[in-house]
Coordinates of C-alpha atoms and ligand atoms in Angstrom, one line a residue:
X1500 CA 6.0 -91.0 62.5
X1501 CA 5.7 -89.4 59.3
X1502 CA 2.8 -88.1 57.3
X1503 CA 2.7 -88.4 53.5
X1504 CA 0.8 -86.0 51.8
X1505 CA -1.1 -87.2 48.7
X1506 CA -4.2 -85.6 46.4
X1507 CA -7.3 -87.0 48.2
X1508 CA -5.5 -89.4 50.4
X1509 CA -3.0 -89.0 53.0
X1510 CA -0.5 -91.5 54.5
X1511 CA 1.2 -92.5 58.1
X1512 CA 4.5 -94.2 58.2
X1513 CA 7.3 -94.9 60.4
X1514 CA 9.6 -94.1 57.5
X1515 CA 9.5 -92.1 54.3
X1516 CA 10.8 -95.1 52.4
X1517 CA 7.5 -96.6 53.0
X1518 CA 5.7 -94.0 51.3
X1519 CA 8.1 -93.1 48.6
X1520 CA 6.2 -95.0 46.0
X1521 CA 3.0 -92.6 46.8
X1522 CA 4.4 -89.4 47.7
X1523 CA 7.1 -87.2 48.1
X1524 CA 5.9 -84.8 50.7
X1525 CA 6.0 -85.2 54.3
X1526 CA 5.4 -83.9 57.7
X1527 CA 7.6 -85.2 60.2
X1528 CA 5.7 -85.6 63.5
X1529 CA 7.6 -84.9 66.7
X1530 CA 7.1 -86.8 70.2
X1531 CA 3.9 -86.2 71.6
X1532 CA 2.2 -84.8 68.5
X1533 CA -1.3 -85.7 67.8
X1534 CA -2.3 -86.0 64.2
X1535 CA -5.7 -85.7 62.5
X1536 CA -5.8 -87.4 59.1
X1537 CA -8.5 -87.1 56.6
X1538 CA -8.8 -88.1 52.9
X1539 CA -8.2 -84.6 52.1
X1540 CA -6.6 -82.7 54.9
X1541 CA -4.3 -83.2 58.0
X1542 CA -3.9 -81.3 61.1
X1543 CA -1.4 -81.4 63.7
X1544 CA -2.0 -80.7 67.4
X1545 CA 0.3 -80.5 70.6
X1546 CA -0.8 -82.7 73.7
X1547 CA -2.8 -79.7 75.0
X1548 CA -4.8 -79.7 72.0
X1549 CA -3.4 -76.3 70.5
X1550 CA -3.0 -76.7 66.5
X1551 CA 0.4 -76.7 65.4
X1552 CA 2.2 -75.9 62.2
X1553 CA 4.8 -78.6 61.1
X1554 CA 6.8 -77.7 57.9
X1555 CA 6.0 -79.7 54.7
X1556 CA 9.4 -81.2 53.4
X1557 CA 10.0 -82.7 50.0
X1558 CA 12.2 -85.6 49.3
X1559 CA 14.3 -84.7 46.3
X1560 CA 14.8 -88.4 44.9
X1561 CA 14.8 -88.9 41.2
X1562 CA 12.2 -91.5 40.2
X1563 CA 15.1 -93.8 39.2
X1564 CA 16.0 -93.7 42.9
X1565 CA 13.1 -95.5 44.1
X1566 CA 12.6 -98.0 41.0
X1567 CA 14.1 -101.2 40.2
X1568 CA 14.8 -100.4 36.7
X1569 CA 16.6 -103.2 34.7
X1570 CA 17.3 -104.9 38.0
X1571 CA 15.5 -108.0 39.3
X1572 CA 15.8 -106.8 42.8
X1573 CA 16.3 -103.6 44.5
X1574 CA 19.3 -105.4 46.6
X1575 CA 21.0 -105.8 43.4
X1576 CA 20.5 -102.5 42.1
X1577 CA 21.7 -101.1 45.4
X1578 CA 24.7 -103.1 45.2
X1579 CA 25.7 -101.9 42.0
X1580 CA 24.8 -98.2 42.9
X1581 CA 27.8 -98.3 45.6
X1582 CA 30.2 -96.6 43.4
X1583 CA 27.8 -93.6 43.2
X1584 CA 26.6 -93.6 46.7
X1585 CA 30.3 -93.5 47.9
X1586 CA 31.3 -90.6 45.4
X1587 CA 28.4 -88.7 46.5
X1588 CA 29.1 -89.1 50.1
X1589 CA 32.8 -87.9 49.4
X1590 CA 31.4 -85.0 47.3
X1591 CA 32.2 -81.5 49.0
X1592 CA 33.7 -83.5 51.9
X1593 CA 37.5 -83.5 50.9
X1594 CA 39.5 -80.9 49.0
X1595 CA 43.2 -80.2 48.3
X1596 CA 43.8 -83.7 50.0
X1597 CA 42.2 -82.8 53.4
X1598 CA 38.8 -83.5 55.1
X1599 CA 36.8 -80.5 55.4
X1600 CA 36.2 -80.3 59.1
X1601 CA 33.2 -78.0 58.9
X1602 CA 31.1 -81.0 57.4
X1603 CA 30.3 -82.5 60.7
X1604 CA 29.0 -79.2 61.8
X1605 CA 29.7 -75.8 63.3
X1606 CA 31.3 -77.1 66.6
X1607 CA 33.2 -79.8 65.2
X1608 CA 36.8 -78.3 65.4
X1609 CA 36.1 -77.8 69.0
X1610 CA 34.5 -81.1 70.0
X1611 CA 37.0 -83.1 67.9
X1612 CA 40.0 -81.5 69.4
X1613 CA 38.8 -82.0 73.0
X1614 CA 37.6 -85.8 72.1
X1615 CA 39.8 -88.1 74.3
X1616 CA 37.6 -91.3 73.7
X1617 CA 34.7 -92.3 71.7
X1618 CA 31.7 -94.3 72.2
X1619 CA 29.6 -95.4 69.1
X1620 CA 26.4 -97.1 69.6
X1621 CA 24.3 -98.7 66.8
X1622 CA 22.5 -101.7 65.9
X1623 CA 22.4 -104.7 62.9
X1624 CA 25.0 -103.7 59.9
X1625 CA 25.6 -100.4 61.4
X1626 CA 27.0 -101.8 64.5
X1627 CA 29.2 -103.7 62.2
X1628 CA 30.4 -100.5 60.4
X1629 CA 31.2 -99.1 63.7
X1630 CA 33.3 -102.3 64.8
X1631 CA 35.3 -101.2 61.8
X1632 CA 35.6 -97.6 62.8
X1633 CA 36.9 -98.6 66.2
X1634 CA 39.8 -100.0 64.4
X1635 CA 40.4 -96.8 62.2
X1636 CA 39.8 -94.6 65.3
X1637 CA 42.3 -96.4 67.4
X1638 CA 45.1 -96.9 64.7
X1639 CA 44.6 -93.4 63.0
X1640 CA 43.7 -91.0 66.0
X1641 CA 45.3 -93.2 68.9
X1642 CA 41.8 -92.4 70.7
X1643 CA 40.3 -95.3 72.5
X1644 CA 36.9 -96.3 71.0
X1645 CA 34.2 -98.7 72.2
X1646 CA 31.2 -100.0 70.2
X1647 CA 28.1 -101.3 71.8
X1648 CA 24.8 -102.5 70.3
X1649 CA 22.4 -100.1 71.5
X1650 CA 20.0 -102.3 72.9
X1651 CA 22.4 -103.6 75.5
X1652 CA 23.9 -100.3 75.9
X1653 CA 20.6 -98.7 77.1
X1654 CA 19.9 -101.2 79.8
X1655 CA 23.3 -101.3 81.7
X1656 CA 25.3 -99.5 83.7
X1657 CA 27.7 -97.7 81.6
X1658 CA 30.6 -95.6 82.8
X1659 CA 31.3 -92.2 80.8
X1660 CA 35.1 -91.5 80.6
X1661 CA 35.9 -87.7 80.7
X1662 CA 35.6 -86.0 77.2
X1663 CA 34.2 -88.7 75.3
X1664 CA 32.2 -88.1 72.0
X1665 CA 29.1 -90.3 71.6
X1666 CA 28.7 -91.4 68.1
X1667 CA 25.4 -93.1 66.9
X1668 CA 25.4 -95.1 63.4
X1669 CA 21.9 -95.3 61.8
X1670 CA 21.0 -95.6 58.2
X1671 CA 17.4 -94.7 59.0
X1672 CA 17.9 -92.5 62.0
X1673 CA 14.8 -94.1 63.6
X1674 CA 15.9 -97.4 65.1
X1675 CA 14.1 -97.2 68.5
X1676 CA 17.0 -98.8 70.4
X1677 CA 19.5 -96.3 68.9
X1678 CA 17.3 -93.4 69.4
X1679 CA 16.8 -94.3 72.9
X1680 CA 20.4 -94.8 73.8
X1681 CA 21.1 -91.2 72.6
X1682 CA 18.5 -90.1 74.4
X1683 CA 19.8 -91.8 77.8
X1684 CA 23.1 -90.7 77.0
X1685 CA 22.4 -87.2 76.8
X1686 CA 21.9 -86.8 80.4
X1687 CA 25.2 -88.6 81.1
X1688 CA 28.1 -86.2 80.7
X1689 CA 29.4 -86.7 77.0
X1690 CA 31.3 -84.4 75.7
X1691 CA 29.0 -84.3 72.3
X1692 CA 26.9 -86.4 70.2
X1693 CA 27.3 -87.0 66.4
X1694 CA 25.1 -89.1 64.1
X1695 CA 26.1 -90.8 61.0
X1696 CA 22.9 -91.3 59.2
X1697 CA 21.5 -91.5 55.8
X1698 CA 18.0 -89.2 56.5
X1699 CA 18.9 -85.7 57.3
X1700 CA 15.3 -85.2 58.6
X1701 CA 15.3 -88.3 60.9
X1702 CA 14.8 -88.2 64.6
X1703 CA 18.3 -89.1 65.3
X1704 CA 19.8 -86.3 63.4
X1705 CA 17.6 -83.9 65.0
X1706 CA 18.4 -85.0 68.4
X1707 CA 22.4 -84.9 67.8
X1708 CA 24.5 -82.0 68.1
X1709 CA 27.0 -83.0 65.2
X1710 CA 26.0 -85.1 62.3
X1711 CA 27.5 -86.3 59.2
X1712 CA 24.9 -87.3 56.4
X1713 CA 25.8 -90.6 54.0
X1714 CA 24.1 -89.9 50.7
X1715 CA 23.3 -93.6 49.8
X1716 CA 19.9 -92.5 48.3
X1717 CA 16.5 -94.5 49.5
X1718 CA 17.6 -98.1 50.1
X1719 CA 14.7 -100.4 49.7
X1720 CA 16.0 -103.8 49.9
X1721 CA 15.7 -104.6 53.7
X1722 CA 19.3 -106.1 53.8
X1723 CA 21.5 -102.9 53.9
X1724 CA 24.0 -102.8 51.4
X1725 CA 25.0 -99.3 49.9
X1726 CA 23.8 -97.6 53.1
X1727 CA 26.5 -99.9 55.3
X1728 CA 29.2 -98.8 52.9
X1729 CA 28.5 -95.2 52.9
X1730 CA 28.3 -95.5 56.5
X1731 CA 32.1 -96.9 56.5
X1732 CA 33.1 -94.1 54.4
X1733 CA 31.8 -91.6 56.7
X1734 CA 33.3 -93.2 59.6
X1735 CA 36.7 -93.1 57.7
X1736 CA 36.1 -89.4 57.1
X1737 CA 35.4 -89.2 60.8
X1738 CA 38.5 -91.2 62.0
X1739 CA 40.8 -89.2 59.7
X1740 CA 39.4 -85.8 61.1
X1741 CA 39.8 -87.1 64.4
X1742 CA 43.5 -88.4 63.8
X1743 CA 44.2 -84.8 62.2
X1744 CA 43.3 -83.1 65.6
X1745 CA 45.5 -85.8 67.5
X1746 CA 48.7 -86.2 66.2
X1747 CA 48.1 -88.3 63.1
X1748 CA 51.3 -88.1 61.0
X1749 CA 51.0 -86.0 57.7
X1750 CA 52.0 -88.8 55.5
X1751 CA 49.2 -91.4 56.6
X1752 CA 46.6 -88.5 56.6
X1753 CA 47.5 -87.9 53.0
X1754 CA 47.5 -91.4 52.1
X1755 CA 44.1 -92.0 53.9
X1756 CA 42.5 -89.4 51.9
X1757 CA 44.1 -90.6 48.5
X1758 CA 42.6 -94.1 49.4
X1759 CA 39.4 -92.6 50.0
X1760 CA 39.4 -90.8 46.5
X1761 CA 40.0 -94.2 44.9
X1762 CA 37.4 -95.7 46.7
X1763 CA 34.4 -95.6 44.1
X1764 CA 36.6 -97.2 41.4
X1765 CA 38.0 -99.9 43.6
X1766 CA 34.2 -100.7 44.6
X1767 CA 33.5 -100.6 40.5
X1768 CA 36.3 -103.3 39.9
X1769 CA 34.9 -105.5 43.0
X1770 CA 31.5 -105.2 41.3
X1771 CA 33.1 -106.8 38.2
X1772 CA 33.4 -110.2 40.0
X1773 CA 29.6 -110.5 39.8
X1774 CA 29.4 -113.4 37.1
X1775 CA 32.1 -115.4 39.0
X1776 CA 30.1 -115.0 42.1
X1777 CA 27.0 -115.9 40.6
X1778 CA 28.7 -119.2 39.4
X1779 CA 30.2 -119.7 42.9
X1780 CA 26.7 -119.6 44.5
X1781 CA 25.5 -122.9 43.1
X1782 CA 28.1 -124.6 45.8
X1783 CA 25.5 -123.2 48.5
X1784 CA 22.2 -124.7 46.8
X1785 CA 22.3 -127.6 49.4
X1786 CA 24.1 -126.1 52.4
X1787 CA 22.6 -125.3 55.7
X1788 CA 25.9 -123.7 57.3
X1789 CA 28.4 -121.4 56.9
X1790 CA 31.4 -119.9 58.5
X1791 CA 32.8 -116.5 57.8
X1792 CA 36.6 -115.8 58.8
X1793 CA 38.1 -112.3 58.8
X1794 CA 41.1 -110.8 61.0
X1795 CA 41.5 -106.9 62.0
X1796 CA 38.9 -104.8 60.1
X1797 CA 38.0 -107.6 58.0
X1798 CA 36.4 -109.5 61.2
X1799 CA 33.3 -107.0 61.3
X1800 CA 33.2 -107.1 57.6
X1801 CA 32.9 -111.3 58.0
X1802 CA 30.1 -110.6 60.5
X1803 CA 28.2 -108.5 57.7
X1804 CA 29.0 -111.4 55.4
X1805 CA 27.3 -113.7 57.7
X1806 CA 24.3 -111.2 58.6
X1807 CA 23.8 -110.8 54.7
X1808 CA 23.8 -114.5 54.1
X1809 CA 21.4 -115.2 57.1
X1810 CA 19.2 -112.4 56.4
X1811 CA 18.1 -113.2 52.9
X1812 CA 19.0 -116.9 52.3
X1813 CA 18.3 -118.2 55.5
X1814 CA 21.4 -120.0 55.8
X1815 CA 22.6 -120.4 59.0
X1816 CA 26.0 -118.1 59.0
X1817 CA 28.7 -117.3 61.9
X1818 CA 31.7 -115.1 61.7
X1819 CA 34.5 -115.5 63.7
X1820 CA 37.9 -113.6 64.1
X1821 CA 40.3 -116.4 62.4
X1822 CA 42.5 -116.2 65.4
X1823 CA 39.4 -117.7 67.7
X1824 CA 39.2 -121.0 65.3
X1825 CA 40.8 -123.2 68.0
X1826 CA 38.4 -121.9 70.5
X1827 CA 35.5 -123.7 69.3
X1828 CA 34.3 -123.3 65.7
X1829 CA 37.2 -125.9 64.2
X1830 CA 34.8 -128.4 65.6
X1831 CA 32.1 -127.6 63.5
X1832 CA 34.3 -127.8 60.4
X1833 CA 34.0 -130.7 58.2
X1834 CA 33.6 -131.5 54.3
X1835 CA 30.1 -130.0 54.3
X1836 CA 30.8 -126.7 56.1
X1837 CA 31.7 -123.8 53.6
X1838 CA 34.3 -121.8 55.5
X1839 CA 34.5 -118.3 53.5
X1840 CA 37.8 -116.6 54.3
X1841 CA 38.6 -112.6 53.4
X1842 CA 42.4 -112.2 52.8
X1843 CA 43.4 -108.6 52.0
X1844 CA 47.2 -107.5 51.8
X1845 CA 47.8 -106.7 55.7
X1846 CA 49.8 -107.2 58.3
X1847 CA 47.9 -110.1 59.3
X1848 CA 47.8 -112.1 56.2
X1849 CA 50.5 -114.7 57.3
X1850 CA 48.5 -115.2 60.5
X1851 CA 45.3 -115.6 58.2
X1852 CA 47.2 -118.1 56.3
X1853 CA 47.7 -120.3 59.2
X1854 CA 44.1 -120.0 60.1
X1855 CA 42.9 -121.4 56.4
X1856 CA 45.6 -124.1 57.0
X1857 CA 44.0 -125.1 60.1
X1858 CA 40.6 -125.2 58.1
X1859 CA 41.8 -127.3 55.4
X1860 CA 43.6 -129.9 57.8
X1861 CA 39.9 -130.7 59.0
X1862 CA 38.7 -130.9 55.5
X1863 CA 36.6 -127.6 55.6
X1864 CA 35.3 -126.3 52.0
X1865 CA 37.5 -123.4 51.4
X1866 CA 36.5 -120.0 49.7
X1867 CA 38.7 -117.2 49.8
X1868 CA 38.5 -113.7 48.7
X1869 CA 41.9 -112.4 48.4
X1870 CA 44.1 -109.5 47.2
X1871 CA 45.3 -110.3 43.7
X1872 CA 48.9 -109.6 44.8
X1873 CA 49.2 -112.0 47.7
X1874 CA 46.9 -114.7 46.6
X1875 CA 49.4 -117.1 45.0
X1876 CA 49.1 -120.4 46.9
X1877 CA 46.7 -119.4 49.3
X1878 CA 44.2 -122.0 48.1
X1879 CA 44.9 -125.5 47.1
X1880 CA 43.1 -127.6 44.1
X1881 CA 39.5 -128.2 44.7
X1882 CA 39.2 -124.8 46.9
X1883 CA 37.8 -121.8 45.6
X1884 CA 39.8 -118.5 45.2
X1885 CA 38.2 -115.5 43.9
X1886 CA 40.7 -112.4 43.5
X1887 CA 40.2 -108.7 44.1
X1888 CA 42.3 -105.9 42.7
X1889 CA 45.0 -104.6 45.3
X1890 CA 43.6 -101.6 47.3
X1891 CA 44.7 -99.7 50.1
X1892 CA 44.7 -101.1 53.8
X1893 CA 42.2 -98.4 55.0
X1894 CA 39.6 -99.0 52.2
X1895 CA 40.1 -102.6 52.1
X1896 CA 37.3 -103.6 54.6
X1897 CA 34.9 -101.5 52.4
X1898 CA 35.9 -103.0 49.0
X1899 CA 35.9 -106.7 50.5
X1900 CA 32.3 -106.2 51.6
X1901 CA 31.2 -106.2 48.0
X1902 CA 31.9 -109.8 47.1
X1903 CA 30.1 -110.8 50.1
X1904 CA 27.1 -109.0 49.5
X1905 CA 26.8 -110.2 45.9
X1906 CA 27.5 -114.2 47.2
X1907 CA 24.2 -113.6 49.7
X1908 CA 22.3 -112.2 46.9
X1909 CA 23.0 -115.0 44.3
X1910 CA 22.7 -117.6 47.2
X1911 CA 19.1 -116.0 47.9
X1912 CA 18.0 -115.7 44.3
X1913 CA 19.2 -119.4 43.7
X1914 CA 17.2 -120.7 47.0
X1915 CA 14.2 -118.5 45.6
X1916 CA 14.0 -116.6 48.7
X1917 CA 12.4 -113.0 48.8
X1918 CA 15.5 -111.3 48.5
X1919 CA 14.1 -107.5 49.2
X1920 CA 11.6 -108.2 51.8
X1921 CA 13.3 -111.5 53.6
X1922 CA 10.9 -113.0 56.2
X1923 CA 10.4 -111.6 59.4
X1924 CA 12.3 -108.8 59.0
X1925 CA 12.0 -105.0 58.7
X1926 CA 13.8 -102.1 57.1
X1927 CA 13.4 -99.7 60.1
X1928 CA 13.1 -101.1 63.4
X1929 CA 11.1 -98.4 65.1
X1930 CA 10.0 -100.7 68.2
X1931 CA 11.9 -102.3 70.7
Ligands
G6P2803 C1 17.3 -103.4 60.7 C2 17.7 -103.5 59.2 C3 19.2 -103.4 58.9 C4 20.0 -102.5 59.7 C5 19.2 -102.1 61.2 C6 19.7 -100.9 61.8 O1 17.5 -104.6 61.3 O2 17.1 -104.5 58.5 O3 19.5 -103.6 57.5 O4 21.1 -102.7 59.9 O5 17.9 -102.5 61.4 O6 19.0 -99.9 61.4 P1 19.5 -98.5 61.2 O7 18.6 -97.8 60.5 O8 19.8 -98.1 62.8 O9 20.9 -98.5 60.5

């Protein structure tokens, strides 16, 4: 809980974002605190009734950060803020072609050197970011990485391998299940705990030994966009840093850093697809279902694309690793089913092309987002192709996220749903 301090009025909320329109001054309450709130004063006591002094924190966001400005919805504004949010997240984290180790905290070198396995726990979009990180960590650092949804993790008998680093990912740092998983894990013999989070004062950061802040700024739209891509950026920094301590070749490391440096401009060029995607959204006007396909790091991106579409347009959407089509989802494919495939230029492209062929043979309505250098012939007449500029393999999942966000946004606008406040959903899920 956080108290917002006003002038002749005081507030209480579970997240500062709810209070940013009315105040920038906050007092964070700790577990067990009792707050007395009156119109012109606030006091905090411990469980025994002793008065405590809790520091007042100021949120230093510009007025623009919490206003819609020229944009019709916060979500659209936040999608367009992504190049800046990523540049801010990288600011002071890379230098001379290297990731700066101290950005994770003072004990980082010791912990990351000793790390023999990584366990990531998260919910929602943060879980999808973590799934991409699994591919990066295992490929770059050759360190085994497991990812689990926090609400599952906390209620099962998990096994902790020696020297495992526990990583939590959360934009708010207040998600009840992720916090509970962290608290539970603390007594289970992990090597250490690292939080990737967008709110420095959050419970998750306060409870973790190491942390890396994303710098997305306040995200008002319930469906996560800029928070998600900055999480991916932070996780790629982590994978490279871990790789640096675990035999990642100097060449691949330098290539990874160079790709990160190009990321803000790659995102900006993906945003230029906006008018084409707005036109494409018309196609979804009467659709009830959609299937998203990806392979490798693009499978979690397909999951994120499906989640965005579900969340804000209320169209039922599912994501599958394209190689799994034959094991069930092909039965759903007919000429009513939009099938959205994500096709970067990577080692799985030829495999994905065969999967696209399987959809085509069943009459599915194909929409392909492809790297322009390999898009030739990937779609046939009557099918829809949107081309993205070539980008590096490591940043491709971050770049391909953008058109999927724009697609769900424009479909939702067309359907007239409440884009920023979708029904039944909350920005911070602070209860189980
Ligand atoms: C809610 C939000 C999602 C978010 C999820 C996890 O469901 O609507 O956008 O991904 O919580 O939140 P966290 O703050 O832990 O990232």
